[in-house]
XYZ file of C-alpha atoms in Angstrom:
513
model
C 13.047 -5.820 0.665
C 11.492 -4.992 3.961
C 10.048 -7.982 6.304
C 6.148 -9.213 5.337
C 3.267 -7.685 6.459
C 1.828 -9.183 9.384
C -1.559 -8.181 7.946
C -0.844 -9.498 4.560
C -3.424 -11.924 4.808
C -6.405 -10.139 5.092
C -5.201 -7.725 1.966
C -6.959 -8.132 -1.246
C -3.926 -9.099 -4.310
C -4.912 -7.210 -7.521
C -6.147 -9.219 -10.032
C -3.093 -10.115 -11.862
C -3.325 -9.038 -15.768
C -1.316 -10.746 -18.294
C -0.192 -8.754 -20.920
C -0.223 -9.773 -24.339
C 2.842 -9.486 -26.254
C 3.283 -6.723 -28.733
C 4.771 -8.742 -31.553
C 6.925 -11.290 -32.529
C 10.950 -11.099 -32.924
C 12.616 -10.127 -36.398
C 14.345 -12.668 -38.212
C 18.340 -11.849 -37.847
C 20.882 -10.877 -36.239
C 20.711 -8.313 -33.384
C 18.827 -6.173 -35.274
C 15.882 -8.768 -34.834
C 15.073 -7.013 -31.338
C 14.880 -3.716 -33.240
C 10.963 -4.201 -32.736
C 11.465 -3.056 -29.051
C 12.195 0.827 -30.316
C 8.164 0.341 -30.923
C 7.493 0.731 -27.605
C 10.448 2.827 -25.923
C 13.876 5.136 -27.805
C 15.978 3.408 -29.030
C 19.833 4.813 -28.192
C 22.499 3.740 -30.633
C 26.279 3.795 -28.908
C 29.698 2.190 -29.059
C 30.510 -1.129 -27.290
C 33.708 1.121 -26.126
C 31.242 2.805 -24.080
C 29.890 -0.406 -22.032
C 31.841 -1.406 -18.896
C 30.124 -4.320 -16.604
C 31.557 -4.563 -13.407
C 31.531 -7.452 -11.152
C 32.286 -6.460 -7.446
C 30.195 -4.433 -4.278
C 33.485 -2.385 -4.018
C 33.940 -1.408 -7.644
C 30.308 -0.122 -7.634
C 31.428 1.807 -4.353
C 34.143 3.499 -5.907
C 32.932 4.228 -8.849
C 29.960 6.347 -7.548
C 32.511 8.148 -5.008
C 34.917 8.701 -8.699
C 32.479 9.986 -10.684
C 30.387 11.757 -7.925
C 33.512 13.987 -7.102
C 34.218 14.409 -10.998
C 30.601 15.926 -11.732
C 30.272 19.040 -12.850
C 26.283 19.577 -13.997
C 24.336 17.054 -12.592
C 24.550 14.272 -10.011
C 20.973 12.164 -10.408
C 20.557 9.037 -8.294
C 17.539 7.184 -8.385
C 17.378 4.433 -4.647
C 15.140 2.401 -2.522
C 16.731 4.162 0.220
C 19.648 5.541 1.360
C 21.271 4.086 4.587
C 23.010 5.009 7.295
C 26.101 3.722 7.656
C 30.125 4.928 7.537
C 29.966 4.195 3.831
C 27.007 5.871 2.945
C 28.213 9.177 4.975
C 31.290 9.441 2.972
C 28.869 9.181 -0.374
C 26.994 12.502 1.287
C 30.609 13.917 2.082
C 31.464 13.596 -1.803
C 28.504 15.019 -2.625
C 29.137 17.488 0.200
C 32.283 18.202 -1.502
C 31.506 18.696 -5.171
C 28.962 21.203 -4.657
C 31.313 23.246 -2.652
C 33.583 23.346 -5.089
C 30.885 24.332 -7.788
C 30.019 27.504 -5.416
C 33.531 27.942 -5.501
C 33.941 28.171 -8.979
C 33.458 31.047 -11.193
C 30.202 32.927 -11.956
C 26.406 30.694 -10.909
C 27.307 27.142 -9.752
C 25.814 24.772 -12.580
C 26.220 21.772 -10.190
C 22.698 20.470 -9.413
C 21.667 17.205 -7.519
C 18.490 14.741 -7.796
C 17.974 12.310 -5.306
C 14.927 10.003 -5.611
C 14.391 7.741 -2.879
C 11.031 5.582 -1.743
C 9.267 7.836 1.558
C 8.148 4.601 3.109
C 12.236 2.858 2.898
C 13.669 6.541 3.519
C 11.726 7.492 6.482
C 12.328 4.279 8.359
C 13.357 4.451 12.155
C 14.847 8.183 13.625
C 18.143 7.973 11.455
C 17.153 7.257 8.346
C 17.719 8.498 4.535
C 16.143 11.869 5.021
C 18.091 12.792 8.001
C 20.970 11.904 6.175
C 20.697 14.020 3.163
C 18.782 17.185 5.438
C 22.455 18.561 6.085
C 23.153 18.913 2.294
C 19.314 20.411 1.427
C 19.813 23.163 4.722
C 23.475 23.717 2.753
C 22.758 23.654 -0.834
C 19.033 24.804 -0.951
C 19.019 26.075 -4.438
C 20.957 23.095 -5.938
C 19.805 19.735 -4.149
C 16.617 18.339 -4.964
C 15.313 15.490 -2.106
C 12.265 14.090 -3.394
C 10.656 11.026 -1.787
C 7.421 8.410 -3.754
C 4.988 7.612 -1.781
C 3.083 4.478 -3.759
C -0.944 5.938 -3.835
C -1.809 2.426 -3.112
C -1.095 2.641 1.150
C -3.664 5.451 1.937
C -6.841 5.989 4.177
C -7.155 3.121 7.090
C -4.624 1.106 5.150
C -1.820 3.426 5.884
C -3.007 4.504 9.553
C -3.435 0.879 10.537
C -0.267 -0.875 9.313
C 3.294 0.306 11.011
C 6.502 0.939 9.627
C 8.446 -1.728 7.950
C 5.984 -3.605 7.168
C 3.671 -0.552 4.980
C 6.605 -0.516 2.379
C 5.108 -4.124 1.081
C 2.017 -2.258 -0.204
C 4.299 -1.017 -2.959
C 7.885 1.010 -3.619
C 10.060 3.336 -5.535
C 12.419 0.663 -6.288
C 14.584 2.349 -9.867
C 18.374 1.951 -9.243
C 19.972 4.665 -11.571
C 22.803 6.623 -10.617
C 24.085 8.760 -13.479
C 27.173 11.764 -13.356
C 27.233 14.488 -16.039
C 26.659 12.148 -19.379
C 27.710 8.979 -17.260
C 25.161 6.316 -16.455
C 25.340 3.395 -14.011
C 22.604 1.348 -13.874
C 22.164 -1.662 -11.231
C 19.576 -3.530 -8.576
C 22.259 -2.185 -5.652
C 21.080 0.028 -3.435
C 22.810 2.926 -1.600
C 23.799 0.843 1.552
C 26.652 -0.459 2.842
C 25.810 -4.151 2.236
C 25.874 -3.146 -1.389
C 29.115 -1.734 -1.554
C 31.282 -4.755 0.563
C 29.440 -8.162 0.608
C 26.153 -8.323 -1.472
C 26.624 -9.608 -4.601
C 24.408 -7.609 -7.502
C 24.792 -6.467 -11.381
C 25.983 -3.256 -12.785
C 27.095 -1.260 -15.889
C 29.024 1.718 -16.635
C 27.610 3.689 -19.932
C 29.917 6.664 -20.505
C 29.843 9.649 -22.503
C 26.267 8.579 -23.380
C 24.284 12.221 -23.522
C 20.909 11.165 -24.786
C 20.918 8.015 -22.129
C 21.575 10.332 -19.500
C 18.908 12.768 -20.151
C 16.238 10.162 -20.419
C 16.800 9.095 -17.251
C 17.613 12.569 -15.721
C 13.939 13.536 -17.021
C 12.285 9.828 -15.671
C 13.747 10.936 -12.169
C 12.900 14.411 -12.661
C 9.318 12.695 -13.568
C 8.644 10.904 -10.715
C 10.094 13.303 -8.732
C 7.579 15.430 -9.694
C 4.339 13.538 -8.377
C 6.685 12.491 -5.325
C 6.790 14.485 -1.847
C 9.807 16.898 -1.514
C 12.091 17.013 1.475
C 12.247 20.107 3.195
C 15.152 21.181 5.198
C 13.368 20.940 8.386
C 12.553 17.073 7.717
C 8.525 17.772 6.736
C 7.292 17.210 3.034
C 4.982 18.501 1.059
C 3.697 18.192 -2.502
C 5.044 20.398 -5.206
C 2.219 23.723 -6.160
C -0.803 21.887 -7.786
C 0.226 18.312 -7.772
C -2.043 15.817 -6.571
C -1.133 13.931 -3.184
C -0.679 10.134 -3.729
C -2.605 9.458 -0.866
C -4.800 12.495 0.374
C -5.408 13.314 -3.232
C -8.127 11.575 -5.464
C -6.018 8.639 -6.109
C -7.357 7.732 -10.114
C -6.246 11.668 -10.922
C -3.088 11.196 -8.979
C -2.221 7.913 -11.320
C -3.753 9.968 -14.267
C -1.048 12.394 -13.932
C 1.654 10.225 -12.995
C 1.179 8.367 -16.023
C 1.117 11.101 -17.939
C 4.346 12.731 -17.186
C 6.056 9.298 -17.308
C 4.800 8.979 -20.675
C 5.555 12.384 -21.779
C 9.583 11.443 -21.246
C 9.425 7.976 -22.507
C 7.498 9.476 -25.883
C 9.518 12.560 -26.515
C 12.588 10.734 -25.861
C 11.515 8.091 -28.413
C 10.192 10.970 -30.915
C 13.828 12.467 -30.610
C 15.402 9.470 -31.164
C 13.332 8.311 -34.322
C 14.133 11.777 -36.274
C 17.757 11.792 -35.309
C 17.498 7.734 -37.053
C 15.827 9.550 -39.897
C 18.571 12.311 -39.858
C 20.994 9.866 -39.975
C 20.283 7.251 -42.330
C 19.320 9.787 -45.136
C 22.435 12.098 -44.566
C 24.078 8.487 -45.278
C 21.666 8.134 -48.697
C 22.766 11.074 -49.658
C 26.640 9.928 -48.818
C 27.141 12.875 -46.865
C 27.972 10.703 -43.925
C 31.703 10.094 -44.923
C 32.168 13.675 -45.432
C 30.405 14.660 -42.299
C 32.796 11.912 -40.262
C 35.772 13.274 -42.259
C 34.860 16.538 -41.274
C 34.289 15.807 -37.157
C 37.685 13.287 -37.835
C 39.805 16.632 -38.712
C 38.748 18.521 -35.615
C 39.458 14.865 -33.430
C 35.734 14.345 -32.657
C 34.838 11.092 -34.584
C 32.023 9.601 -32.853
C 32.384 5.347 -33.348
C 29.437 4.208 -35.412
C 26.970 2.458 -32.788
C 27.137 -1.484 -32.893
C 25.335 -1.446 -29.060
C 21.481 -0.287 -28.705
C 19.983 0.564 -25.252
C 16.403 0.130 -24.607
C 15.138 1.698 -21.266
C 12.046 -0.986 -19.848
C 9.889 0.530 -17.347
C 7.394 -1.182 -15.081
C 5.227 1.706 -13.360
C 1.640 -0.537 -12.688
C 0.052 1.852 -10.516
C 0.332 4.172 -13.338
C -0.378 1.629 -15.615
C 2.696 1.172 -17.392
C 3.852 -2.034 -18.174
C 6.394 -1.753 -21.311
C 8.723 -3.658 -18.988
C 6.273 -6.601 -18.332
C 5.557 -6.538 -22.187
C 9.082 -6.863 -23.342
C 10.194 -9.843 -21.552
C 7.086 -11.689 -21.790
C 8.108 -11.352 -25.416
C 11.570 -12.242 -25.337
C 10.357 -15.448 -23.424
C 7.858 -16.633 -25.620
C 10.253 -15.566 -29.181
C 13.110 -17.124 -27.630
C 13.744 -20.172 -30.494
C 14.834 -23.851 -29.645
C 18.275 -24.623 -28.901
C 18.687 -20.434 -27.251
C 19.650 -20.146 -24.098
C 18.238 -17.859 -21.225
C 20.099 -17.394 -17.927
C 17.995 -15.614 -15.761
C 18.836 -14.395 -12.141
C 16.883 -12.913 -8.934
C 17.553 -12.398 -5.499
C 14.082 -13.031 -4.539
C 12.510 -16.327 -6.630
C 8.694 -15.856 -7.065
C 7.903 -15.364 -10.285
C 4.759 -14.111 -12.027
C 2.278 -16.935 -13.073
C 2.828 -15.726 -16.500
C 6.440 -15.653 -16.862
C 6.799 -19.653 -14.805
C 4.091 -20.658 -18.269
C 6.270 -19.037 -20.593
C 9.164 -20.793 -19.253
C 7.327 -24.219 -18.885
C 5.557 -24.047 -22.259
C 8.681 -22.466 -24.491
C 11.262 -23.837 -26.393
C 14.704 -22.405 -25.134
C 17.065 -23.523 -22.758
C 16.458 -22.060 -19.009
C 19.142 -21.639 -16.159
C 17.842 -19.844 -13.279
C 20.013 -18.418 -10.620
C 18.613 -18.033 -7.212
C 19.695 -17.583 -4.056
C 20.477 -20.490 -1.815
C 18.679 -19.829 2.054
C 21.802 -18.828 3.897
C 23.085 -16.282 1.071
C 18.690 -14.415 1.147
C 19.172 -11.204 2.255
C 16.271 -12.151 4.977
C 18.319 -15.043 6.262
C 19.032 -15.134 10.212
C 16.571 -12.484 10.620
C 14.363 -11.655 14.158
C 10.683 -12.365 14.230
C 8.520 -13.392 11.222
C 11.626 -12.514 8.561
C 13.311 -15.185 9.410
C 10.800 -17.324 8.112
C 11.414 -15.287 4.406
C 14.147 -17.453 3.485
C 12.176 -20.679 3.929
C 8.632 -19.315 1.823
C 11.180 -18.553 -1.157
C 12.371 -22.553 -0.144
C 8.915 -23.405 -0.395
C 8.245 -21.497 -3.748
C 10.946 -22.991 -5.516
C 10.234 -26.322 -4.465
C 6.492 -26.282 -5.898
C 8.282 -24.894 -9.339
C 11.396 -27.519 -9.275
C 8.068 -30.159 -8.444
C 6.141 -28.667 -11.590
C 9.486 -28.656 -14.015
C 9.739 -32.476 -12.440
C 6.182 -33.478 -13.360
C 6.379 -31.993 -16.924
C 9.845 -33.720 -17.289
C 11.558 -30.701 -18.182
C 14.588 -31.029 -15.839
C 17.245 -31.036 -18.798
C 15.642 -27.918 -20.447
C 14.611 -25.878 -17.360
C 17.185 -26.065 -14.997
C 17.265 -24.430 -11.310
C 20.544 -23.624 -9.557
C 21.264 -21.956 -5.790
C 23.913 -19.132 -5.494
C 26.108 -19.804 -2.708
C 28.992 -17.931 -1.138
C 30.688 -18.103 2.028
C 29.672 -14.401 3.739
C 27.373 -13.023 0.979
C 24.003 -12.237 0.343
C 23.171 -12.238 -3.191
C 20.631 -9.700 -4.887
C 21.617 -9.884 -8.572
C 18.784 -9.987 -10.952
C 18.347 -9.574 -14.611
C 18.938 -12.364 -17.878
C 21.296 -13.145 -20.662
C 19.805 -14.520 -23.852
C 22.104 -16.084 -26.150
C 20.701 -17.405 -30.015
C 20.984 -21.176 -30.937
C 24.609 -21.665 -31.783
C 26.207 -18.843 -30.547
C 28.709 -19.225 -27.383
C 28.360 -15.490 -26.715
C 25.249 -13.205 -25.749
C 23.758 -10.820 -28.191
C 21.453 -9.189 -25.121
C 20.999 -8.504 -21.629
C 18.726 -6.876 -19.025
C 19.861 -5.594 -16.517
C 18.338 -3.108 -13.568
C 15.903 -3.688 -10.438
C 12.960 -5.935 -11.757
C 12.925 -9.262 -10.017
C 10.515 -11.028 -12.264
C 8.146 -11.301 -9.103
C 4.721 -10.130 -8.500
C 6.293 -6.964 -6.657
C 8.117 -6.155 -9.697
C 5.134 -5.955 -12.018
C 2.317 -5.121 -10.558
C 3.234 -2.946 -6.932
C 6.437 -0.970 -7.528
C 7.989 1.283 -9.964
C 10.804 -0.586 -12.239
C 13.571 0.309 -14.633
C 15.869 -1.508 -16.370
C 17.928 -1.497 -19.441
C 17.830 -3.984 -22.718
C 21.284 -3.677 -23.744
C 21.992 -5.565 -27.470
C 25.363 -5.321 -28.964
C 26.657 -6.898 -32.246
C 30.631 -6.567 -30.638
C 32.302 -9.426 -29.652
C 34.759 -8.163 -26.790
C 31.363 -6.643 -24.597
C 29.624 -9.880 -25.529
C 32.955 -11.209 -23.688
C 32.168 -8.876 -21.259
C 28.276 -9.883 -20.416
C 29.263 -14.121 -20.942
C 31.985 -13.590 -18.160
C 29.888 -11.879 -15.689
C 27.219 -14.290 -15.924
C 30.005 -17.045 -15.545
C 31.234 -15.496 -12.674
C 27.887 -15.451 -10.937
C 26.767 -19.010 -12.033
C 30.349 -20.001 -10.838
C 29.056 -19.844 -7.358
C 26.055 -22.040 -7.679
C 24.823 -25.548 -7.441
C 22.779 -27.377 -9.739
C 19.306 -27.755 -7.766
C 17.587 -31.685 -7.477
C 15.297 -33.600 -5.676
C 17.922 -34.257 -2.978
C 18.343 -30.820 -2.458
C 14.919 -30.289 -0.682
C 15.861 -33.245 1.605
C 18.556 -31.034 3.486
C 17.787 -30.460 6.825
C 17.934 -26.516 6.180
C 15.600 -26.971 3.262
C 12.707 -27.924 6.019
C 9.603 -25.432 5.489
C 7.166 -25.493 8.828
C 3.662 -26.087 8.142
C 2.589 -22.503 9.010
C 4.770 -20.816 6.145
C 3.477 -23.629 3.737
C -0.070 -22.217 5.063
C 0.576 -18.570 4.714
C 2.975 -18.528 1.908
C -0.007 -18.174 -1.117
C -1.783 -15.585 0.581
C 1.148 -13.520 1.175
C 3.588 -14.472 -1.893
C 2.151 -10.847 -3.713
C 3.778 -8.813 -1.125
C 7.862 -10.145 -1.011
């Protein structure tokens, strides 16, 4: 996140609006969360086709593997882009692969999507934009730069407050970076800290085709209402689009909401008849000669025993599946389960802190200890960032305290010698089970950002199979590893002192970090 907004104060918070949920949990198994392909598709795939990794590095490789092995699309979804060593040797893969596909025989099918936020992206005289120009001048037919601009920062709003501190107003914050029918999806960003010594969440889906073109179209989506990069740096609106914020802003939201909408219901409409197609080709009992049949020419697909739900959080649009969903899984969440739940950033949404003061499960929250905040040792008034999110997690530790919930709802402070940490997302796992039947994972933070001012996608991933259970128990271990179990001593540390002024400004600027 950028630094606050000096003027912060004298802004206006939307009301917040709690969402009711849309219905209560089924009764077994992992099918009991079948209720969320209500609301969004619902994509049924092998476990064999989940891989979480754990490290910056890993996620750095992996994009510069799969970038250079792409042969349709390339479709990455960022805050921003930055500057750095690393991130020009991303551009040189990309560079790269689309020189071979001009190369190659015939057209070149190679085609690129890069979604990025304008505010983030445009920041200082080398920034994101002037980063990716080179490969638009290059590649102008096959390279697509297009940059949101939230409608919310318009008129005297947008004149009056400078860079850096406009991109609190709201953000294009979706982290999805997907290669042909391969999908990684994450909270990292495309910056250097991301790929060495800031520690976030990420999974590998491969070979997943109908994943991959939902979130190729929800790119191609917001793309759409976003401004496009030109190859002399400008931007300008695609033919007959509304401009976020020259244009009438209820039609721009109108339409934005519409088009998001359009790929989240066609998607799900696609997904429902091939369910149909499927479970009465197995009434029939055509389905074991149909797999017999793809077994003889070596194309048996496994049967699915993973689902992946795709949450998205889009408030100025008025979209708020994401919101809906895990206010849902809070309050359905039985006695005895047990929900880890992680953010960089801890300030969350009045309704999610009285779902998890007034539920039944087990809580352990990860958060991030002052000297491992992303904001920590910074110049001016972001230095102070580290010791608000102090101060918010101190009134919530005081509230847990006061309702004697301490051995239910328990608070714990990532720590790690040269890190930042930025991971985000929650592990739920049933009463009596070792071993997590679902995850989310993506760029929500559970904050008031995250719901109500930026645009959010993540991924509900529930799996019936053991060994990627294993897989999603470890790499919360390895995370919670690193941490120390928060108590009333631990706000008596020196560094834990919070100056009177951020205990003053904290509430009337805690909507906009």
């Amino acid at each position: 996140r950028s630094s606050w907004l000096l003027l912060a104060p004298l802004l206006t918070p939307p009301v917040p609006v709690i969402t009711a949920p849309p219905c209560s949990l089924c009764p077994e198994g992992a099918h009991r969360f079948q209720w969320i392909r209500n609301l969004v598709p619902e994509f049924g795939i092998s476990s064999s086709h989940v891989k979480v990794l754990s490290s910056p590095v890993e996620f750095y490789e992996l994009l510069k593997v799969q970038i250079k092995a792409a042969k349709q699309r390339v479709v990455m979804a960022s805050l921003y882009l930055g500057t750095g060593l690393l991130e020009q040797e991303l551009v040189d893969c990309l560079e790269e692969t689309l020189e071979k596909s001009l190369q190659a025989k015939g057209s070149p099918d190679l085609r690129i999507s890069i979604l990025l936020d304008y505010t983030r992206g445009s920041r200082g005289r080398k920034n994101s934009r002037t980063m990716l120009i080179p490969l638009l001048q290059r590649f102008p037919e096959q390279v697509r730069v297009s940059l949101f601009h939230t409608p919310n920062l318009r008129g005297l709003l947008r004149l009056l407050i400078p860079e850096r501190f406009n991109e609190t107003i709201g953000l294009q914050h979706i982290k999805v970076y997907l290669f042909d029918d391969n999908v990684i999806l994450s909270g990292a960003n495309l910056s250097d800290l991301y790929f060495t010594n800031r520690q976030d969440r990420y999974v590998l889906l491969r070979d997943s085709p109908e994943i991959a073109d939902f979130f190729t179209e929800l790119v191609d989506a917001i793309g759409d209402v976003s401004l496009q990069l030109q190859q002399d740096d400008t931007v300008q609106m695609m033919e007959g689009m509304v401009h976020p914020y020259q244009g009438d802003k209820v039609a721009y939201c109108e339409i934005a909401n519409r088009r998001v909408m359009e790929v989240i219901n066609s998607a799900r409409t696609r997904q429902e008849l091939l369910h149909a197609k499927t479970f009465h080709s197995s009434q029939r009992g055509s389905s074991l000669l149909s797999q017999q049949g793809s077994q003889a020419s070596g194309s048996l697909k496994p049967e699915p025993d993973t689902w992946i739900y795709p949450l998205i959080q889009m408030k100025p649009f008025g979209i708020q599946i994401d919101e809906m969903v895990t206010e849902t899984l809070l309050t359905e969440a039985e006695r005895d389960a047990r929900i880890y739940l992680t953010t960089g950033y801890f300030n969350l949404t009045q309704a999610y802190m009285d779902l998890i003061l007034g539920t039944r499960a087990e809580y352990r929250i990860l958060l991030a200890s002052p000297e491992v905040n992303g904001f920590f040792g910074a110049k001016g008034v972001a230095g102070a960032i580290p010791a608000a999110y102090v101060y918010i997690e101190h009134q919530f530790y005081s509230e847990v305290c006061y309702l004697q919930q301490q051995e239910r709802v328990q608070l714990q402070e990532y720590s790690r010698a040269g890190w930042t940490f930025h991971a985000k997302g929650l592990w739920l796992y049933l009463a009596g089970s070792d071993l997590p039947c679902l995850t989310l994972i993506g760029s929500p933070n559970f904050g008031y950002r995250s719901v109500h001012r930026d645009l959010e996608a993540q991924v509900a991933i529930v799996t019936e199979n053991k060994a990627l259970q294993q897989q999603l128990h470890q790499e919360q271990e390895q995370l919670y590893l690193c941490s120390g179990v928060v108590s009333t001593s631990t706000f008596e540390q020196p560094n834990r002192y919070v100056k009177l002024w951020v205990k003053l400004v904290t509430p009337l600027i805690k909507n906009f970090f």
